[in-house]
Amino acid sequence: MYRGTAKLTEPCIMGHEFIGEVVALGANFHSSSTGRPHLYSTLHVGDKVVSPFTVSCGECHFCRVGFTCRCVESRLFGTPLTPGGQAQYTRVPRAGGTLYNLQDIPDGSLLADSSLLLLCDILPTGVFAAFQALSHAKTLPFTTRQPYPLSASPPQMGDVSFLPFLEEDKSLTMAVIGLGPVGVCTCIALLDMLVTRKLKFNVIAIDTNEARRAKMASIYSIIGNQQFGEFQVADASNVKELVADLTKGVGCNAVLEVVGNTSALRLAYELVRPFGCINSVGVHSDHAVPYKGVELYDKNVSLDFGRCPVRAMFPMALELLLKRQDVLGSVGGETSLVEKIASFDDAVQIYDDFDKGKCGKVLFDPFK
Amino acid sequence: MYRGTAKLTEPCIMGHEFIGEVVALGANFHSSSTGRPHLYSTLHVGDKVVSPFTVSCGECHFCRVGFTCRCVESRLFGTPLTPGGQAQYTRVPRAGGTLYNLQDIPDGSLLADSSLLLLCDILPTGVFAAFQALSHAKTLPFTTRQPYPLSASPPQMGDVSFLPFLEEDKSLTMAVIGLGPVGVCTCIALLDMLVTRKLKFNVIAIDTNEARRAKMASIYSIIGNQQFGEFQVADASNVKELVADLTKGVGCNAVLEVVGNTSALRLAYELVRPFGCINSVGVHSDHAVPYKGVELYDKNVSLDFGRCPVRAMFPMALELLLKRQDVLGSVGGETSLVEKIASFDDAVQIYDDFDKGKCGKVLFDPFK
């Protein structure tokens, strides 16, 4: 929208990530709102809340089953229909389903506003990308160390086992394409899940922008744990050879695509191994998906596309946020994800810098 | 290849599905073949074997982890490189990894040859399609009755539940596109898995060919179990309205695509709900996948493509074959999947009939 490609016909308030304090409640918020999401009866003026970047009612089929970003009442903040958070005050529709009350979070009050803001989109989106990759049925043989389909089913009569797993079959090789702020969050989430589960791994994080690779490498110098695996950043130009070397030509178990264009999808295909997964959280537009049917058939590729159900991923993202305050809790350091907090007066310059790859995650303080 | 689209330059022996008796063993088969797949030391002349439609060594990374159809030594039977089973004698490369010995199967000797032949491709492929759909992480909320991501992960601190599941959230609506022999096997496998797991369901099986729909309906009249769900056949022309009616406009949890062309993939997209899965076992060719990036993003679609790893799916397929002898054990009846056993002399007429949708699964007896 800022760049003018969204063809708006009238001004609108941007900002799809915001936290804030409740200053007024709608008429549906009262103590007898039973049978509805609990915030309708528990949220109070003065409470501090985090908002996902989309509205979710908490009451429809999609919300009940946890696919909150596809709520039947879904709206994207920062669009003409739903003014966003680049403002001193914001209206949150379906707020009892949408918001997360920090009073419900143990230790929530320890977190800086600049850290909490990461919960609105980019940290849960990174967690979602990593979670999709590790929970896919085609990844399970490598996390359970049971061959497919036993990895996802009870043993059957007449099971005839093949040869036992070798060490190389117990290791996961995964690539993350794109090291913008969401890509960095994806790497942080993926590394945490791999280490927590004590899985052997090789993770390759890819970006054409040298400053982004350097930022990710700095962050890794803080969060890295070489006990279980290896991590490296790579330019797109030589990454195919790198993956081939690391995997004896087999390819990646999963490729997490955090860019949202056809060249990223194409590279993902080239890096993924047969029976691998491409997990895409990139925001794609009107372009055709750059795959032929036979290519997907011949490699038995699986693909997951789409938006993070932030409201449902909150608990996992919050746990990671508390655990990784070393890189997610500070502002402006070499190893901080958030680079600075700016005033709206600086917005034009900052959007321009971000477009040119000269800066990463910057927050706006509407009262600054 | 039979139709001439594969551009062969020399004659070849077709036939990618075959069973047989071992008449000779290669030099690698002997009692001291330790550390190799057990058939190298246990298979004997005279043993009856079933062959998957592709070669798998049982010894490479892909075989060890169960992705046998992507074995590094993979070959497709019935091609110039690997002559197939439409012959009195067939050579099976890497036979110790590829074949399944019926001596290893309890009750294997009870099965007719015409029934065993279904294990070479079409029954495991149907099982694979159904298994992929039911083991996908996006299907788990409906099988575990836990919201995503709890459905695939341990509880996290600060988990705030949405409203409890309603009855409609506990039911799976699934479509199968294509009712050729593989599509029928897919329906049989899917219905068996749903009933075995006591899941509530609606399954819609789609084909434009009336005779194929009638065959499926006849088979369902034998295997149906209305205790847990509903099954119906449908023409492609009105199926969108039917699915909308059944699901209050939400769409299918999963669409199993068993055709292999762009119109089937397109219909699958139109039928699938947000956060649904398209599980494709159709053999796709050089055509582009008919999706725009934004379409997949906006619906959070997941897709699984590719060939069945028959060797790995054997145990599940065999269990189903033994259980469903009522429709998979006979030849030529109204409710039999296999329509007849023919001589090679009738092949031209039968291929022509199959092409025109005038017949379904026909087997050849090379000694007839």
CSV table of C-alpha atoms in Angstrom, one decimal, chain A residues 61-62, chain B residues 172-179 202-208 232-259 262-279 290-291 295-296 299-303:
chain,number,residue,atom,x,y,z
A,61,HIS,CA,-15.5,-22.9,13.0
A,62,PHE,CA,-12.0,-21.7,11.9
B,172,LEU,CA,-14.4,-34.5,8.2
B,173,THR,CA,-15.6,-33.7,4.7
B,174,MET,CA,-13.4,-35.2,2.0
B,175,ALA,CA,-13.7,-35.5,-1.7
B,176,VAL,CA,-12.1,-38.0,-4.1
B,177,ILE,CA,-11.7,-36.8,-7.7
B,178,GLY,CA,-11.5,-39.6,-10.2
B,179,LEU,CA,-13.1,-43.0,-9.9
B,202,ASN,CA,-18.8,-37.1,4.6
B,203,VAL,CA,-17.1,-38.4,1.6
B,204,ILE,CA,-17.9,-37.3,-1.9
B,205,ALA,CA,-16.5,-39.3,-4.8
B,206,ILE,CA,-16.5,-37.5,-8.1
B,207,ASP,CA,-16.3,-38.7,-11.7
B,208,THR,CA,-17.7,-37.5,-15.0
B,232,GLN,CA,-22.0,-40.4,-2.2
B,233,VAL,CA,-20.9,-40.3,-5.7
B,234,ALA,CA,-21.2,-37.1,-7.7
B,235,ASP,CA,-20.8,-35.6,-11.2
B,236,ALA,CA,-18.2,-32.8,-11.4
B,237,SER,CA,-20.8,-30.4,-12.7
B,238,ASN,CA,-22.8,-29.9,-9.5
B,239,VAL,CA,-20.3,-30.9,-6.8
B,240,LYS,CA,-19.3,-27.4,-5.7
B,241,GLU,CA,-22.9,-26.8,-4.6
B,242,LEU,CA,-23.1,-30.2,-3.0
B,243,VAL,CA,-20.0,-29.5,-0.9
B,244,ALA,CA,-21.2,-26.1,0.0
B,245,ASP,CA,-24.5,-27.5,1.2
B,246,LEU,CA,-22.8,-30.2,3.2
B,247,THR,CA,-20.4,-27.9,4.9
B,248,LYS,CA,-22.3,-24.6,5.3
B,249,GLY,CA,-20.1,-23.1,2.6
B,250,VAL,CA,-16.8,-24.0,4.4
B,251,GLY,CA,-15.5,-26.6,1.9
B,252,CYS,CA,-13.6,-29.9,2.1
B,253,ASN,CA,-11.0,-30.7,4.7
B,254,ALA,CA,-9.1,-32.6,2.1
B,255,VAL,CA,-9.4,-33.4,-1.6
B,256,LEU,CA,-7.8,-36.5,-2.9
B,257,GLU,CA,-6.9,-36.0,-6.6
B,258,VAL,CA,-6.5,-39.2,-8.5
B,259,VAL,CA,-6.6,-38.0,-12.1
B,262,THR,CA,-5.1,-29.4,-14.6
B,263,SER,CA,-8.9,-29.5,-14.4
B,264,ALA,CA,-8.7,-32.0,-11.6
B,265,LEU,CA,-6.2,-29.8,-9.7
B,266,ARG,CA,-8.4,-26.8,-10.4
B,267,LEU,CA,-11.6,-28.5,-9.1
B,268,ALA,CA,-9.6,-29.6,-6.0
B,269,TYR,CA,-8.8,-26.0,-5.2
B,270,GLU,CA,-12.3,-24.9,-5.6
B,271,LEU,CA,-13.6,-27.7,-3.3
B,272,VAL,CA,-11.0,-27.4,-0.5
B,273,ARG,CA,-11.6,-25.2,2.5
B,274,PRO,CA,-9.1,-22.7,4.0
B,275,PHE,CA,-6.4,-24.8,5.8
B,276,GLY,CA,-7.4,-27.8,3.8
B,277,CYS,CA,-5.2,-30.2,1.9
B,278,ILE,CA,-5.0,-31.3,-1.7
B,279,ASN,CA,-3.4,-34.8,-1.8
B,290,PRO,CA,-2.9,-24.2,-12.3
B,291,TYR,CA,-2.7,-22.0,-9.2
B,295,GLU,CA,-4.8,-18.2,-4.2
B,296,LEU,CA,-2.7,-20.7,-2.2
B,299,LYS,CA,-6.7,-20.2,1.5
B,300,ASN,CA,-3.6,-21.6,3.4
B,301,VAL,CA,-3.7,-24.6,1.1
B,302,SER,CA,-1.4,-27.5,1.6
B,303,LEU,CA,-0.5,-29.9,-1.2
